[in-house]
Structures are given as C-alpha cells and as structure tokens.
mmCIF file of C-alpha atoms in Angstrom:
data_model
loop_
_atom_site.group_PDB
_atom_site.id
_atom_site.type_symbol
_atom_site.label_atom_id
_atom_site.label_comp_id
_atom_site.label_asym_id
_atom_site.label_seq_id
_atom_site.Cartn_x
_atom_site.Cartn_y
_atom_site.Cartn_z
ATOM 1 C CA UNK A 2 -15.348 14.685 28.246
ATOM 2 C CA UNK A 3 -13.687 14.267 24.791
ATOM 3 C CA UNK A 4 -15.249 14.121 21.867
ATOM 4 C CA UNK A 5 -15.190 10.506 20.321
ATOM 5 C CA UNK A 6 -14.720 12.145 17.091
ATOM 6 C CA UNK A 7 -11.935 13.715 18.118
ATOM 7 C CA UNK A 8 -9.794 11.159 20.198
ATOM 8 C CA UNK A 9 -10.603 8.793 16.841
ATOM 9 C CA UNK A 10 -8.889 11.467 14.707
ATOM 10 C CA UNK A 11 -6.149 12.344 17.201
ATOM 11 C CA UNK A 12 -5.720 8.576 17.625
ATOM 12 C CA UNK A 13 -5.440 7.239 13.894
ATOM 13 C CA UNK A 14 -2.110 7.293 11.651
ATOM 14 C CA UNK A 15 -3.326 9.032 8.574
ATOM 15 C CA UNK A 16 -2.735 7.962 5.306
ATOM 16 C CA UNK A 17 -0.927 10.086 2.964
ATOM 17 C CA UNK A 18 -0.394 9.913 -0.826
ATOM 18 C CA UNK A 19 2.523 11.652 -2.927
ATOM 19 C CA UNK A 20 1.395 12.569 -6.667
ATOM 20 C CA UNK A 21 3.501 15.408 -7.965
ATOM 21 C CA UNK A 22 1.928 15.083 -10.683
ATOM 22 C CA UNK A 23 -1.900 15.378 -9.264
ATOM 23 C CA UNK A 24 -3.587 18.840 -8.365
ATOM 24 C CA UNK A 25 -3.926 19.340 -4.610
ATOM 25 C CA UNK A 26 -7.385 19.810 -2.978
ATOM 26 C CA UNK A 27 -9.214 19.472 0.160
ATOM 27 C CA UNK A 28 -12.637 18.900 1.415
ATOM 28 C CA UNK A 29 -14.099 19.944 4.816
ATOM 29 C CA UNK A 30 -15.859 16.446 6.344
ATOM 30 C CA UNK A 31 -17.890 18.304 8.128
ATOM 31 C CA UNK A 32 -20.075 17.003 10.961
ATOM 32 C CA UNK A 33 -22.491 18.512 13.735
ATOM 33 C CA UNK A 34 -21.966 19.006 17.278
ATOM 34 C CA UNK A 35 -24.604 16.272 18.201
ATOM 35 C CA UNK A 36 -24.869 13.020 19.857
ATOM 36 C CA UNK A 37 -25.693 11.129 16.219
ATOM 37 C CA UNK A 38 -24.336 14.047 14.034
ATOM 38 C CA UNK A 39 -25.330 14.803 10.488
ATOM 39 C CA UNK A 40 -22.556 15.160 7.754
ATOM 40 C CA UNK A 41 -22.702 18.481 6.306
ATOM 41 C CA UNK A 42 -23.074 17.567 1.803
ATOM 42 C CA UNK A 43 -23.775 19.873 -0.894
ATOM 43 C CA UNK A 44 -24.956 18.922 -4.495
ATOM 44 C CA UNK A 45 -23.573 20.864 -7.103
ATOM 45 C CA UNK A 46 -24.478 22.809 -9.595
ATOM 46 C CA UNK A 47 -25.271 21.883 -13.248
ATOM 47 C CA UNK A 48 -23.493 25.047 -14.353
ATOM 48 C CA UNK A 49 -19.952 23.858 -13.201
ATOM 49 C CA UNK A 50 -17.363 22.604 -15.216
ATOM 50 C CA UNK A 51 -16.727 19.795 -13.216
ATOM 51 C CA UNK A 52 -18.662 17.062 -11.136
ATOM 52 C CA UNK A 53 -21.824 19.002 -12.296
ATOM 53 C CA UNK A 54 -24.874 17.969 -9.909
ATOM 54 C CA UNK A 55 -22.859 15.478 -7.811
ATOM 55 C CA UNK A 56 -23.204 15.121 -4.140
ATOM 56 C CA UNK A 57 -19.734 16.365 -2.430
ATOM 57 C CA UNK A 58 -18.077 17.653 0.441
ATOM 58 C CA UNK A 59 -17.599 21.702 0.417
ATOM 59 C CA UNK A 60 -13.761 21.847 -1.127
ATOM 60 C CA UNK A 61 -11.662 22.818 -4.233
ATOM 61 C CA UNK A 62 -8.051 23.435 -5.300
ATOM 62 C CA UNK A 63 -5.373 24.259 -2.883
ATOM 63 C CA UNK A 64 -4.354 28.038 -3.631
ATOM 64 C CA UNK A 65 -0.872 28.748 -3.788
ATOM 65 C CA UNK A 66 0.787 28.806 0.092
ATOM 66 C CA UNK A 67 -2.479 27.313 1.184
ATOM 67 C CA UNK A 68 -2.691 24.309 3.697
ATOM 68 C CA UNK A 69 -5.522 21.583 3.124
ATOM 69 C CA UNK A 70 -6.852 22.680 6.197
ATOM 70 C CA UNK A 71 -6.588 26.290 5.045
ATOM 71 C CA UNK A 72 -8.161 25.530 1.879
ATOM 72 C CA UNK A 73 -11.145 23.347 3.010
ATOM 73 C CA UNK A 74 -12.161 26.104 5.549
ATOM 74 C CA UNK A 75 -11.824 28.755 2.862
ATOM 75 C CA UNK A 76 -14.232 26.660 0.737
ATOM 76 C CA UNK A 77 -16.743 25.783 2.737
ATOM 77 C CA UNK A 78 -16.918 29.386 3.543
ATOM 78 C CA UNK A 79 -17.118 30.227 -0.113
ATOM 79 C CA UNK A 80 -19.683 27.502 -0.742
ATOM 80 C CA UNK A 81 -22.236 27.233 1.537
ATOM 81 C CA UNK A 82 -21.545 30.191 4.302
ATOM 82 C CA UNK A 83 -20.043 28.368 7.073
ATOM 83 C CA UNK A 84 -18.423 30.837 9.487
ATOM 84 C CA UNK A 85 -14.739 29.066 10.084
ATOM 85 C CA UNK A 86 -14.751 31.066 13.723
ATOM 86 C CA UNK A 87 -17.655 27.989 14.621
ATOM 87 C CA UNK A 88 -15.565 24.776 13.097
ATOM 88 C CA UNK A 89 -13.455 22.477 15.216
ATOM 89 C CA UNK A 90 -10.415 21.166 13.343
ATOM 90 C CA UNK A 91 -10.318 17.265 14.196
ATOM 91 C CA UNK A 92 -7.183 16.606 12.054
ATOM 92 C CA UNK A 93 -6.805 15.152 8.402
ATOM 93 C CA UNK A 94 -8.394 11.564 7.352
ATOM 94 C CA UNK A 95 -6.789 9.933 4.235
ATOM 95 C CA UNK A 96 -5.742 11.369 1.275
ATOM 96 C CA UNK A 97 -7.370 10.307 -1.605
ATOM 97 C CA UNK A 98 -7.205 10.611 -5.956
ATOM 98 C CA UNK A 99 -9.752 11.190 -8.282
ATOM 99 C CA UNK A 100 -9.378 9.919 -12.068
ATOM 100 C CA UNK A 101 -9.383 13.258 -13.370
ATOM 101 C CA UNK A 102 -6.114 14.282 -11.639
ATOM 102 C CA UNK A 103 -6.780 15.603 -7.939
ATOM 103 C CA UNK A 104 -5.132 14.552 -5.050
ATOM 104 C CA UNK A 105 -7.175 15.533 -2.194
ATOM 105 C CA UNK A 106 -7.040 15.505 1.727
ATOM 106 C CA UNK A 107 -9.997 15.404 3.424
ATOM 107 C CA UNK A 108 -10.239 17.679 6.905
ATOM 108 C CA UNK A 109 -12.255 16.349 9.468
ATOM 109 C CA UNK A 110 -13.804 18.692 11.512
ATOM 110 C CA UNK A 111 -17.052 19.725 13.768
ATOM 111 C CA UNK A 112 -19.000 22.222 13.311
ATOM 112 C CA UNK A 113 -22.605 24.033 15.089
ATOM 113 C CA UNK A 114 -25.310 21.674 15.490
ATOM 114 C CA UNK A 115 -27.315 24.185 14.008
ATOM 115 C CA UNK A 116 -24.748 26.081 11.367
ATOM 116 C CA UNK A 117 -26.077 29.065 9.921
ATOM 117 C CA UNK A 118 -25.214 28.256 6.075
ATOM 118 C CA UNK A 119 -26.504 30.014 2.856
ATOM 119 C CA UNK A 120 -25.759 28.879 -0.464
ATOM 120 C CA UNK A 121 -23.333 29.963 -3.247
ATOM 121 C CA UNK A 122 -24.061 29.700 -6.862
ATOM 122 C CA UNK A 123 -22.368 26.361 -6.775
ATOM 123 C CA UNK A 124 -24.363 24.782 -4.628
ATOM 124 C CA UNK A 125 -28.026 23.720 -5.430
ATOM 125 C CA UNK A 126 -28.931 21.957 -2.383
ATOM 126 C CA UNK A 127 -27.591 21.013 1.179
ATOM 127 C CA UNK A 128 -28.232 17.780 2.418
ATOM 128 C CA UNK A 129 -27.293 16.599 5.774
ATOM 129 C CA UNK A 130 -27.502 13.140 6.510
ATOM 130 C CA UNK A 131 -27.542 11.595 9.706
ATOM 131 C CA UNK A 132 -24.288 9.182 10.554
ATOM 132 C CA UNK A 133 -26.141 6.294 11.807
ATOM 133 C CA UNK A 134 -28.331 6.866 8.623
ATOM 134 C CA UNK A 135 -25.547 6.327 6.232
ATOM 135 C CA UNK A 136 -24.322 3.978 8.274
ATOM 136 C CA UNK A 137 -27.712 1.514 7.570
ATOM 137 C CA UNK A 138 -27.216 1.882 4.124
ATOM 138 C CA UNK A 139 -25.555 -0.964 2.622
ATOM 139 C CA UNK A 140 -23.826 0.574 -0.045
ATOM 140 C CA UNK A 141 -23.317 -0.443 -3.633
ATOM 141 C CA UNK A 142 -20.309 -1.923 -4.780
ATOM 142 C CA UNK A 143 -18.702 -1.892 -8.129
ATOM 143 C CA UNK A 144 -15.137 -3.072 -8.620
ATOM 144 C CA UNK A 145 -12.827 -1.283 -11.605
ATOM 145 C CA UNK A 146 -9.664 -2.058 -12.413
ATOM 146 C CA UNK A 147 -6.731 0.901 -12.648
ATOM 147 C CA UNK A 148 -4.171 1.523 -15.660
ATOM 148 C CA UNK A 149 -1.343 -0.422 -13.548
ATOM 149 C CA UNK A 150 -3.892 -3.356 -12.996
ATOM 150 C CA UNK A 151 -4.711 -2.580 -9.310
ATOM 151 C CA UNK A 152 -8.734 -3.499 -8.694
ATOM 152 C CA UNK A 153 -10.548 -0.973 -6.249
ATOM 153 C CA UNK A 154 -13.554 -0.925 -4.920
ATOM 154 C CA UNK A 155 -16.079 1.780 -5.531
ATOM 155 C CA UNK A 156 -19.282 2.551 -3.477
ATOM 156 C CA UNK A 157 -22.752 4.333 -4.092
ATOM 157 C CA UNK A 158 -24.504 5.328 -0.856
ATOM 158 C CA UNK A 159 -28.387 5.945 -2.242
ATOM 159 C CA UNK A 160 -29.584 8.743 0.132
ATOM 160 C CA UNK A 161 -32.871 10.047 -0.350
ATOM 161 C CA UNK A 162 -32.910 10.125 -4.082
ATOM 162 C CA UNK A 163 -29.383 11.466 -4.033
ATOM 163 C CA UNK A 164 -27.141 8.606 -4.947
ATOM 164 C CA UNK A 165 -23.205 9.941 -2.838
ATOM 165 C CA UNK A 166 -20.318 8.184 -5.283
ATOM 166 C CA UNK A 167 -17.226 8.643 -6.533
ATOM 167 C CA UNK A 168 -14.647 10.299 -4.088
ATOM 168 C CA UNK A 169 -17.495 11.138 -1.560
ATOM 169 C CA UNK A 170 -18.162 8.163 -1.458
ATOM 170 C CA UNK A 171 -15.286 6.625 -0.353
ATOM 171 C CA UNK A 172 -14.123 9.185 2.214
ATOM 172 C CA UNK A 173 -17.602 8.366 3.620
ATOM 173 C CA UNK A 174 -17.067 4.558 3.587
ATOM 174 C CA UNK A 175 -13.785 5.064 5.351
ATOM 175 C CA UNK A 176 -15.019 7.278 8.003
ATOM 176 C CA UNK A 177 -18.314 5.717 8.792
ATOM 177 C CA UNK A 178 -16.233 1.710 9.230
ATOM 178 C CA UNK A 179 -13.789 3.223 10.640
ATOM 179 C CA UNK A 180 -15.212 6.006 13.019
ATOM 180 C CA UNK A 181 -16.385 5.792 16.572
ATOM 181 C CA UNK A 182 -19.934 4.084 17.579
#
C-alpha cells in the first residue's frame, strides 16, 4: 500500500520561487513512519546568530553544488543525528522566503518511527508534535503588509509552551491544509 504522504507529494505541482538575489536553503519536513506521525522540530539555540531559540525544521544554507535535498539531509544529520540511510525522500513542498534574505525549499520526507537522534550544539530541544495535534490548533493569525504592498498572512501555532512562527510556521500551515487525512 502507498503511503498517503507520499502519493500527496508525488501528486501535487510544487511551487517554486526565483530570487537571485535571496540565499538558498532547505529544511528537512520531517515526519515519522506512523499511522498519525509526529513532525520531527528542533528549538534553537540562544548562542546562534540567527533565529536564536526559535522552533524550526533541521536546515541551513545550500553549500556550493549542493541540491535542497542534499542540503536538508546533510543538516539534519549535522543537527540533531538523523542517519540519512533511514529517511524516505517524499519530494519538495513549496518554496518559501524569509525577510532576512533566504529562499528556502522545504524537503518532505519520512523518517523511523522511532529515529535515533542526538543533539548538536545548535539544538536545545527536540520536540515532536503529533499531526493531528497541530492540526487542532487553531492557529494565530496576523496579517503584514510587504515593501511592494502585497498583504500575507502569518501564523503562530502555540505548542506546548513553544509558540512555531515565522517560516515554520507557514510550511506547517501549508502541509497540515493541504496534506492527506
């Protein structure tokens, strides 16, 4: 039987964004091999330079030659120990920007239902939500208008004292409307 993650992913037309101009990165949306699975989220570090103690998906910059797929493996291995010889690649979800110049793709993918994981000195904390957990939440909303006078829509999923926002958030928002029941 297929998974229904994976005919949703292989059945989708993916979104994709061109900005020259933006530094590439991926994330690895990771979720468990499980009936309801969990979505695999780190909180980082206060000692980074960037997005210091935010909840995110394992990922970084794209090194040179590196594919987002590549690169979001490669991180998650860095970052919290996942062994890339246990991950299912399900394809790529929609590319999405962050205000501070990244242009990132998200990778979609499955991994152990129990993953053997150990944190890096990035990472603080794993937290693995349930999907039909996040999907209860009803997320905040907040509405902010761009420099060329587009309005989008920003969410805050409050998880167990962790509030998930910003970029997380709305790769999360996408894929739990969007993904299979």
């Amino acid at each position: 039987m297929l998974d229904p993650w994976q005919a949703w992913a292989s059945g989708r037309q993916r979104a994709a964004l061109h900005l020259p101009d933006y530094r590439r990165a991926a994330v690895l949306v990771g979720l468990t091999r499980e009936a309801d699975p969990r979505v695999l989220l780190t909180v980082r570090s206060a000692d980074l330079p960037t997005h210091k103690g935010q909840v995110s998906f394992p990922g970084g910059s794209l090194d040179a030659g590196e594919t987002p797929v590549q690169a979001a493996l490669r991180e998650a291995q860095e970052e919290v120990g996942l062994d890339p010889a246990g991950v299912t690649v399900l394809g790529e979800l929609d590319d999405v920007f962050t205000p501070i110049g990244f242009h990132v793709t998200p990778v979609l993918a499955r991994l152990p239902a129990q993953p053997a994981l150990h944190l890096s000195a990035e990472v603080v904390k794993l937290l693995l939500p349930r999907v039909s957990d996040l999907r209860a939440i009803v997320p905040r909303e907040e509405q902010r208008s761009l420099p060329d006078g587009s309005v989008v829509t920003l969410y805050t999923y409050p998880w167990e004292g962790h509030d998930i926002w910003g970029m997380t958030a709305r790769v999360l928002h996408d894929l739990l409307g969007a993904g299979p029941r």
